[in-house]
Amino acid sequence: MDSNSLKRLREWFKKNAAELPWRPADLDTLRDPYAVWISETMLQQTQVATVREYFIRWMKRFPDIETLAKASEEEVFKYWQGLGYYSRARNILKTAKAVTLEERSSDRVHKKTLPSTRKELEALPGIGAYTAGAILSLAHHQREAILDGNLVRIFSRLYALDFLPTDSRDSADAYWNYAREVADSPKAYMHNEALMELGRTMCKVKNPDCASCPLQNACRAHLENRTAEFPPAKKHLQKDWHGTVLIVESADHKILAVHGGQKFFKNQFTLPHFESPRNATAGLPAQAERYIDADKVQSVENIGKFRHSITVHKMECDVLYIRLNKKAPAPTSSETKWVRRESARDFFANSFSLKALERLLHRTDKP
């Protein structure tokens, strides 16, 4: 991208930059690395409009990395609830703990901040090439490149690239080389963020606003009237999954939660669930006996279905409400927990479990 195009891009961004809770009014100011890290992690696979309130709420509760490191995983999940991809939240907590536990005597560690080199950042859980580049660029004004879906779309159209960075190592290198060209400037931080903004607001997947784009005169796809061809379509592998979710309620009105051993939620508490055929037989499934004693079952009722998506999995689940004739037993391990029914909504941090619970809680207000 030539200097004139970059100048037009900067001027456009200064006039059109949206007000965002993680973006300072002065676009040239250095930013808090922690805030950049949290916002960019939240923005992965999530729309800006959704992230706004989550970011504000998060920063009020966890204003710095040291406060975050002291939090439990359950509380972090609670503040992440609704953003999905819970591995991101888990990695954020792991990184916070790793940074604050270091005992080297450098100023960075003494101040308990994120490192300021790409190599150190990418060695931390959940921080990849894009996030590391964003932290170094926006928070430290280093000449570091970033590459996300917005920039891939822009570069594909600018240079009429009929391949994606996921196609091969050479394809990825080609895109990263264009990203490094943009970042090879004292204004790298502004170029990077301006391109993200351009992709989000103007160079959209569908119906891009080419007539108002500051890069229209440099864009091959636009000049050749081929914008719709770029980037090339990505092949998605969709996997259908059908399962059964158990809401097990004891005689003293407690709901069973399990931790570990679940296909999609291995490291957080969730309602018990397992893969099952669409036309399962009535009654207590054999898989349920992994969690409860069949002799203590008072009734089993199918109370509905719900749909859910996790990565490439398109899920349809039956919800079985199982009432026991005994009080909740004392937990025999950290893998199970009995939660009072009235507290269940607050306890479960994943929307998968909450969707199942809604089938019960909306069905009746009576225990």
Tab-separated table of C-alpha atoms in Angstrom:
chain	number	residue	atom	x	y	z
A	1	MET	CA	0.000	0.000	0.000
A	2	ASP	CA	1.584	3.315	-1.038
A	3	SER	CA	2.071	6.334	1.229
A	4	ASN	CA	-0.803	8.281	-0.344
A	5	SER	CA	-3.238	5.443	0.353
A	6	LEU	CA	-2.038	5.205	3.941
A	7	LYS	CA	-2.438	8.953	4.383
A	8	ARG	CA	-6.029	8.799	3.085
A	9	LEU	CA	-6.663	5.867	5.417
A	10	ARG	CA	-5.403	7.837	8.439
A	11	GLU	CA	-7.458	10.895	7.549
A	12	TRP	CA	-10.569	8.776	7.081
A	13	PHE	CA	-10.026	7.066	10.430
A	14	LYS	CA	-9.541	10.322	12.336
A	15	LYS	CA	-12.883	11.542	11.026
A	16	ASN	CA	-14.813	8.300	11.369
A	17	ALA	CA	-13.370	6.391	14.343
A	18	ALA	CA	-16.240	5.116	16.472
A	19	GLU	CA	-16.370	5.900	20.165
A	20	LEU	CA	-15.576	2.662	21.950
A	21	PRO	CA	-14.978	2.053	25.666
A	22	TRP	CA	-11.490	0.653	24.975
A	23	ARG	CA	-10.506	3.402	22.489
A	24	PRO	CA	-9.178	6.737	23.853
A	25	ALA	CA	-10.432	9.994	22.372
A	26	ASP	CA	-6.859	10.856	21.398
A	27	LEU	CA	-6.016	8.190	18.820
A	28	ASP	CA	-2.285	8.921	19.140
A	29	THR	CA	-2.054	8.165	22.851
A	30	LEU	CA	-0.400	5.056	24.264
A	31	ARG	CA	-2.906	2.608	25.724
A	32	ASP	CA	-3.093	0.292	28.693
A	33	PRO	CA	-1.750	-3.100	27.491
A	34	TYR	CA	-4.173	-4.901	29.812
A	35	ALA	CA	-7.214	-3.128	28.335
A	36	VAL	CA	-5.998	-3.808	24.787
A	37	TRP	CA	-5.498	-7.487	25.622
A	38	ILE	CA	-8.964	-7.887	27.159
A	39	SER	CA	-10.809	-5.993	24.411
A	40	GLU	CA	-9.041	-7.757	21.556
A	41	THR	CA	-9.631	-11.165	23.139
A	42	MET	CA	-13.313	-10.399	23.620
A	43	LEU	CA	-13.589	-9.195	20.026
A	44	GLN	CA	-12.414	-12.530	18.638
A	45	GLN	CA	-15.469	-14.165	17.023
A	46	THR	CA	-17.744	-11.534	18.628
A	47	GLN	CA	-19.382	-8.379	17.287
A	48	VAL	CA	-18.291	-4.960	18.593
A	49	ALA	CA	-21.864	-4.096	19.641
A	50	THR	CA	-21.933	-7.157	21.882
A	51	VAL	CA	-18.511	-6.583	23.415
A	52	ARG	CA	-19.129	-2.979	24.552
A	53	GLU	CA	-21.089	-3.757	27.712
A	54	TYR	CA	-19.094	-6.874	28.490
A	55	PHE	CA	-15.860	-4.883	28.401
A	56	ILE	CA	-17.219	-2.131	30.663
A	57	ARG	CA	-18.554	-4.660	33.173
A	58	TRP	CA	-15.310	-6.663	33.090
A	59	MET	CA	-13.071	-3.638	33.667
A	60	LYS	CA	-15.155	-2.502	36.631
A	61	ARG	CA	-14.725	-5.889	38.292
A	62	PHE	CA	-11.183	-6.654	37.066
A	63	PRO	CA	-9.548	-3.237	36.497
A	64	ASP	CA	-6.019	-4.648	36.273
A	65	ILE	CA	-4.181	-7.881	35.767
A	66	GLU	CA	-3.401	-8.309	39.461
A	67	THR	CA	-7.088	-8.142	40.435
A	68	LEU	CA	-7.941	-10.617	37.698
A	69	ALA	CA	-5.260	-13.072	38.836
A	70	LYS	CA	-6.918	-13.326	42.255
A	71	ALA	CA	-10.319	-14.279	40.794
A	72	SER	CA	-11.686	-17.808	40.606
A	73	GLU	CA	-12.404	-19.497	37.320
A	74	GLU	CA	-16.110	-19.622	38.182
A	75	GLU	CA	-16.259	-15.854	38.654
A	76	VAL	CA	-14.333	-15.190	35.441
A	77	PHE	CA	-16.752	-17.427	33.553
A	78	LYS	CA	-19.668	-15.529	35.078
A	79	TYR	CA	-18.368	-12.237	33.672
A	80	TRP	CA	-17.678	-13.949	30.348
A	81	GLN	CA	-21.099	-15.595	30.144
A	82	GLY	CA	-22.703	-14.922	26.764
A	83	LEU	CA	-19.481	-14.325	24.837
A	84	GLY	CA	-18.956	-18.026	24.145
A	85	TYR	CA	-15.646	-19.747	23.375
A	86	TYR	CA	-14.907	-20.129	27.079
A	87	SER	CA	-11.351	-21.267	26.385
A	88	ARG	CA	-10.612	-17.566	25.816
A	89	ALA	CA	-11.691	-16.696	29.366
A	90	ARG	CA	-9.781	-19.635	30.806
A	91	ASN	CA	-6.609	-18.576	28.985
A	92	ILE	CA	-7.027	-14.973	30.138
A	93	LEU	CA	-7.037	-16.166	33.745
A	94	LYS	CA	-4.066	-18.484	33.159
A	95	THR	CA	-2.073	-15.639	31.661
A	96	ALA	CA	-2.975	-13.250	34.487
A	97	LYS	CA	-1.823	-15.790	37.053
A	98	ALA	CA	1.364	-16.541	35.105
A	99	VAL	CA	2.315	-12.881	34.852
A	100	THR	CA	1.633	-12.066	38.491
A	101	LEU	CA	3.404	-15.164	39.819
A	102	GLU	CA	6.699	-14.396	38.080
A	103	GLU	CA	9.370	-13.435	40.556
A	104	ARG	CA	12.081	-11.938	38.341
A	105	SER	CA	13.179	-8.463	39.413
A	106	SER	CA	12.504	-6.597	36.179
A	107	ASP	CA	10.343	-3.471	36.257
A	108	ARG	CA	7.728	-5.209	34.119
A	109	VAL	CA	7.295	-8.047	36.576
A	110	HIS	CA	7.476	-5.735	39.564
A	111	LYS	CA	4.601	-3.727	38.088
A	112	LYS	CA	2.790	-6.932	37.133
A	113	THR	CA	2.166	-6.007	33.500
A	114	LEU	CA	2.168	-7.931	30.260
A	115	PRO	CA	5.523	-8.345	28.491
A	116	SER	CA	6.412	-5.995	25.658
A	117	THR	CA	7.949	-8.341	23.084
A	118	ARG	CA	6.174	-10.575	20.597
A	119	LYS	CA	8.115	-13.670	21.646
A	120	GLU	CA	7.185	-13.286	25.316
A	121	LEU	CA	3.561	-12.450	24.567
A	122	GLU	CA	3.030	-15.390	22.235
A	123	ALA	CA	4.421	-17.709	24.903
A	124	LEU	CA	1.460	-16.868	27.157
A	125	PRO	CA	-1.803	-18.890	27.064
A	126	GLY	CA	-4.298	-17.684	24.471
A	127	ILE	CA	-2.129	-14.926	22.991
A	128	GLY	CA	-1.433	-15.579	19.316
A	129	ALA	CA	0.154	-13.567	16.551
A	130	TYR	CA	-2.819	-11.236	16.106
A	131	THR	CA	-3.351	-10.410	19.792
A	132	ALA	CA	0.367	-9.953	20.396
A	133	GLY	CA	0.577	-7.572	17.442
A	134	ALA	CA	-2.432	-5.595	18.679
A	135	ILE	CA	-0.960	-5.203	22.175
A	136	LEU	CA	2.460	-4.125	20.890
A	137	SER	CA	1.029	-1.838	18.240
A	138	LEU	CA	-1.795	-0.111	20.130
A	139	ALA	CA	-0.282	-0.071	23.620
A	140	HIS	CA	3.404	0.441	22.821
A	141	HIS	CA	3.320	1.939	19.298
A	142	GLN	CA	5.763	-0.663	18.044
A	143	ARG	CA	5.940	-1.440	14.327
A	144	GLU	CA	4.145	-4.740	14.730
A	145	ALA	CA	1.710	-6.224	12.227
A	146	ILE	CA	-1.733	-7.664	12.888
A	147	LEU	CA	-3.895	-9.891	10.719
A	148	ASP	CA	-7.532	-10.626	11.477
A	149	GLY	CA	-10.582	-11.378	9.347
A	150	ASN	CA	-11.108	-7.705	8.519
A	151	LEU	CA	-7.579	-7.256	7.217
A	152	VAL	CA	-7.735	-10.530	5.286
A	153	ARG	CA	-10.859	-9.286	3.504
A	154	ILE	CA	-9.295	-5.893	2.754
A	155	PHE	CA	-6.008	-7.313	1.470
A	156	SER	CA	-7.819	-9.895	-0.631
A	157	ARG	CA	-9.776	-7.119	-2.356
A	158	LEU	CA	-6.933	-4.611	-2.560
A	159	TYR	CA	-4.617	-7.060	-4.294
A	160	ALA	CA	-7.199	-9.427	-5.844
A	161	LEU	CA	-5.904	-12.386	-3.865
A	162	ASP	CA	-7.921	-15.467	-4.802
A	163	PHE	CA	-6.669	-17.508	-1.854
A	164	LEU	CA	-6.945	-17.385	1.948
A	165	PRO	CA	-4.189	-17.442	4.576
A	166	THR	CA	-5.569	-20.762	5.791
A	167	ASP	CA	-4.908	-22.420	2.432
A	168	SER	CA	-1.177	-22.969	2.952
A	169	ARG	CA	1.928	-21.670	4.688
A	170	ASP	CA	2.836	-19.630	1.607
A	171	SER	CA	-0.664	-18.149	1.513
A	172	ALA	CA	-0.406	-17.078	5.154
A	173	ASP	CA	3.023	-15.567	4.521
A	174	ALA	CA	1.644	-13.525	1.626
A	175	TYR	CA	-1.037	-11.942	3.799
A	176	TRP	CA	1.359	-11.324	6.682
A	177	ASN	CA	3.797	-9.630	4.307
A	178	TYR	CA	1.092	-7.139	3.303
A	179	ALA	CA	0.299	-6.613	6.990
A	180	ARG	CA	3.977	-5.922	7.732
A	181	GLU	CA	4.118	-3.349	4.936
A	182	VAL	CA	1.263	-1.458	6.577
A	183	ALA	CA	2.973	-1.702	9.982
A	184	ASP	CA	6.376	-0.514	8.731
A	185	SER	CA	5.680	3.050	9.819
A	186	PRO	CA	5.764	5.245	12.950
A	187	LYS	CA	1.978	5.312	12.550
A	188	ALA	CA	1.626	1.523	12.504
A	189	TYR	CA	-0.785	1.650	15.451
A	190	MET	CA	-3.133	3.914	13.525
A	191	HIS	CA	-2.859	1.990	10.258
A	192	ASN	CA	-3.670	-1.279	12.026
A	193	GLU	CA	-6.690	0.041	13.866
A	194	ALA	CA	-7.927	2.020	10.867
A	195	LEU	CA	-7.936	-1.129	8.743
A	196	MET	CA	-9.864	-3.012	11.424
A	197	GLU	CA	-12.399	-0.172	11.506
A	198	LEU	CA	-12.583	-0.051	7.721
A	199	GLY	CA	-13.320	-3.762	7.546
A	200	ARG	CA	-15.931	-3.561	10.284
A	201	THR	CA	-17.844	-0.558	8.952
A	202	MET	CA	-17.169	-0.237	5.225
A	203	CYS	CA	-15.327	-3.131	3.576
A	204	LYS	CA	-17.950	-5.587	4.788
A	205	VAL	CA	-18.451	-9.152	3.672
A	206	LYS	CA	-21.689	-8.213	1.917
A	207	ASN	CA	-22.590	-4.906	0.304
A	208	PRO	CA	-19.297	-3.077	0.931
A	209	ASP	CA	-19.460	0.709	0.645
A	210	CYS	CA	-16.790	1.027	-2.032
A	211	ALA	CA	-17.953	4.482	-3.121
A	212	SER	CA	-16.979	5.951	0.267
A	213	CYS	CA	-13.856	3.866	0.858
A	214	PRO	CA	-10.600	5.836	1.238
A	215	LEU	CA	-8.750	3.021	-0.557
A	216	GLN	CA	-11.042	2.713	-3.575
A	217	ASN	CA	-8.448	4.076	-6.020
A	218	ALA	CA	-5.938	1.436	-4.924
A	219	CYS	CA	-8.337	-1.514	-4.752
A	220	ARG	CA	-8.025	-3.931	-7.666
A	221	ALA	CA	-11.275	-5.703	-6.883
A	222	HIS	CA	-13.164	-2.398	-6.969
A	223	LEU	CA	-11.400	-1.094	-10.082
A	224	GLU	CA	-12.118	-4.357	-11.912
A	225	ASN	CA	-15.719	-4.479	-10.597
A	226	ARG	CA	-15.042	-7.848	-8.946
A	227	THR	CA	-15.512	-7.008	-5.278
A	228	ALA	CA	-18.021	-9.813	-4.716
A	229	GLU	CA	-15.395	-12.379	-5.755
A	230	PHE	CA	-13.051	-11.546	-2.872
A	231	PRO	CA	-12.147	-12.985	-0.553
A	232	PRO	CA	-12.882	-16.458	-1.952
A	233	ALA	CA	-15.466	-18.489	-0.091
A	234	LYS	CA	-14.234	-20.432	2.887
A	235	LYS	CA	-15.327	-24.018	3.179
A	236	HIS	CA	-17.089	-24.699	6.464
A	237	LEU	CA	-17.335	-28.176	7.875
A	238	GLN	CA	-20.603	-28.272	9.796
A	239	LYS	CA	-21.110	-31.098	12.241
A	240	ASP	CA	-24.562	-31.991	13.518
A	241	TRP	CA	-24.709	-33.242	17.102
A	242	HIS	CA	-27.737	-34.481	18.993
A	243	GLY	CA	-27.633	-34.929	22.717
A	244	THR	CA	-29.554	-35.196	25.954
A	245	VAL	CA	-29.154	-32.748	28.820
A	246	LEU	CA	-30.121	-33.839	32.331
A	247	ILE	CA	-31.654	-31.560	34.929
A	248	VAL	CA	-31.446	-33.687	38.044
A	249	GLU	CA	-33.287	-32.208	41.025
A	250	SER	CA	-33.065	-33.676	44.515
A	251	ALA	CA	-35.898	-33.815	47.041
A	252	ASP	CA	-34.461	-30.736	48.773
A	253	HIS	CA	-34.570	-28.798	45.496
A	254	LYS	CA	-30.950	-28.822	44.434
A	255	ILE	CA	-29.697	-29.183	40.856
A	256	LEU	CA	-26.800	-31.440	39.927
A	257	ALA	CA	-23.779	-29.791	38.271
A	258	VAL	CA	-20.796	-31.726	36.949
A	259	HIS	CA	-17.229	-30.637	36.204
A	260	GLY	CA	-15.121	-32.478	33.677
A	261	GLY	CA	-15.828	-35.472	31.499
A	262	GLN	CA	-18.165	-33.553	29.195
A	263	LYS	CA	-17.566	-33.303	25.460
A	264	PHE	CA	-17.882	-29.533	25.121
A	265	PHE	CA	-17.287	-28.251	28.656
A	266	LYS	CA	-14.410	-30.225	30.073
A	267	ASN	CA	-13.153	-27.573	32.475
A	268	GLN	CA	-16.233	-25.857	33.841
A	269	PHE	CA	-19.408	-26.771	35.664
A	270	THR	CA	-22.323	-27.657	33.433
A	271	LEU	CA	-25.471	-29.754	33.436
A	272	PRO	CA	-24.754	-33.418	32.660
A	273	HIS	CA	-25.100	-34.141	28.947
A	274	PHE	CA	-24.198	-36.827	26.451
A	275	GLU	CA	-24.665	-37.667	22.800
A	276	SER	CA	-27.869	-39.552	22.035
A	277	PRO	CA	-30.055	-40.588	19.088
A	278	ARG	CA	-32.888	-38.285	18.024
A	279	ASN	CA	-35.532	-40.881	18.797
A	280	ALA	CA	-34.342	-42.050	22.178
A	281	THR	CA	-36.581	-44.365	24.152
A	282	ALA	CA	-38.639	-42.996	27.037
A	283	GLY	CA	-37.531	-43.393	30.615
A	284	LEU	CA	-34.163	-43.074	32.312
A	285	PRO	CA	-31.277	-43.315	29.815
A	286	ALA	CA	-28.528	-45.731	30.747
A	287	GLN	CA	-25.964	-42.921	30.480
A	288	ALA	CA	-27.756	-41.062	33.298
A	289	GLU	CA	-26.725	-43.737	35.773
A	290	ARG	CA	-23.200	-42.424	35.509
A	291	TYR	CA	-24.427	-39.464	37.564
A	292	ILE	CA	-27.290	-40.768	39.698
A	293	ASP	CA	-28.583	-43.908	41.389
A	294	ALA	CA	-31.572	-45.231	39.435
A	295	ASP	CA	-33.181	-46.451	42.653
A	296	LYS	CA	-33.494	-42.838	43.847
A	297	VAL	CA	-35.355	-41.632	40.749
A	298	GLN	CA	-38.923	-40.525	41.394
A	299	SER	CA	-39.827	-39.379	37.878
A	300	VAL	CA	-38.342	-38.708	34.436
A	301	GLU	CA	-39.918	-36.200	32.065
A	302	ASN	CA	-38.896	-34.823	28.681
A	303	ILE	CA	-39.548	-31.079	29.022
A	304	GLY	CA	-38.479	-29.870	25.590
A	305	LYS	CA	-35.655	-29.259	23.172
A	306	PHE	CA	-33.251	-26.453	22.356
A	307	ARG	CA	-30.703	-25.645	19.681
A	308	HIS	CA	-27.174	-24.435	20.292
A	309	SER	CA	-23.949	-23.881	18.373
A	310	ILE	CA	-20.380	-24.434	19.536
A	311	THR	CA	-17.665	-23.805	16.922
A	312	VAL	CA	-18.637	-25.991	13.931
A	313	HIS	CA	-21.121	-28.077	15.914
A	314	LYS	CA	-24.812	-27.449	15.277
A	315	MET	CA	-26.546	-28.993	18.236
A	316	GLU	CA	-30.056	-30.103	19.068
A	317	CYS	CA	-30.682	-31.312	22.589
A	318	ASP	CA	-33.507	-32.996	24.474
A	319	VAL	CA	-33.908	-31.872	28.073
A	320	LEU	CA	-34.788	-34.525	30.624
A	321	TYR	CA	-36.051	-33.398	34.025
A	322	ILE	CA	-35.254	-36.087	36.598
A	323	ARG	CA	-36.658	-35.774	40.112
A	324	LEU	CA	-35.113	-37.768	42.935
A	325	ASN	CA	-36.892	-39.072	46.031
A	326	LYS	CA	-33.874	-38.336	48.245
A	327	LYS	CA	-32.019	-35.250	49.365
A	328	ALA	CA	-28.848	-34.272	47.522
A	329	PRO	CA	-26.027	-36.556	48.645
A	330	ALA	CA	-22.780	-35.159	49.969
A	331	PRO	CA	-20.350	-34.695	47.073
A	332	THR	CA	-17.797	-37.465	46.796
A	333	SER	CA	-15.390	-35.443	44.628
A	334	SER	CA	-14.768	-31.981	43.208
A	335	GLU	CA	-16.340	-33.180	39.940
A	336	THR	CA	-19.916	-32.823	41.207
A	337	LYS	CA	-21.813	-30.107	43.000
A	338	TRP	CA	-25.424	-29.632	44.060
A	339	VAL	CA	-26.733	-26.096	43.523
A	340	ARG	CA	-29.910	-24.714	45.016
A	341	ARG	CA	-32.548	-24.363	42.321
A	342	GLU	CA	-33.057	-20.641	42.937
A	343	SER	CA	-29.309	-20.049	42.483
A	344	ALA	CA	-28.875	-22.152	39.358
A	345	ARG	CA	-29.150	-19.260	36.881
A	346	ASP	CA	-26.294	-17.452	38.582
A	347	PHE	CA	-24.162	-20.544	39.057
A	348	PHE	CA	-23.903	-21.856	35.501
A	349	ALA	CA	-21.643	-19.669	33.364
A	350	ASN	CA	-22.409	-21.215	29.962
A	351	SER	CA	-25.446	-20.461	27.815
A	352	PHE	CA	-25.726	-24.166	26.931
A	353	SER	CA	-26.760	-25.067	30.493
A	354	LEU	CA	-28.881	-21.932	30.846
A	355	LYS	CA	-30.909	-22.790	27.741
A	356	ALA	CA	-31.715	-26.168	29.246
A	357	LEU	CA	-32.598	-24.627	32.605
A	358	GLU	CA	-35.001	-22.214	30.959
A	359	ARG	CA	-37.070	-25.187	29.794
A	360	LEU	CA	-37.623	-26.065	33.445
A	361	LEU	CA	-37.847	-22.616	35.016
A	362	HIS	CA	-40.297	-21.307	32.420
A	363	ARG	CA	-42.349	-24.462	32.607
A	364	THR	CA	-43.400	-23.936	36.215
A	365	ASP	CA	-42.527	-21.775	39.182
A	366	LYS	CA	-43.174	-24.642	41.552
A	367	PRO	CA	-40.305	-26.835	42.754
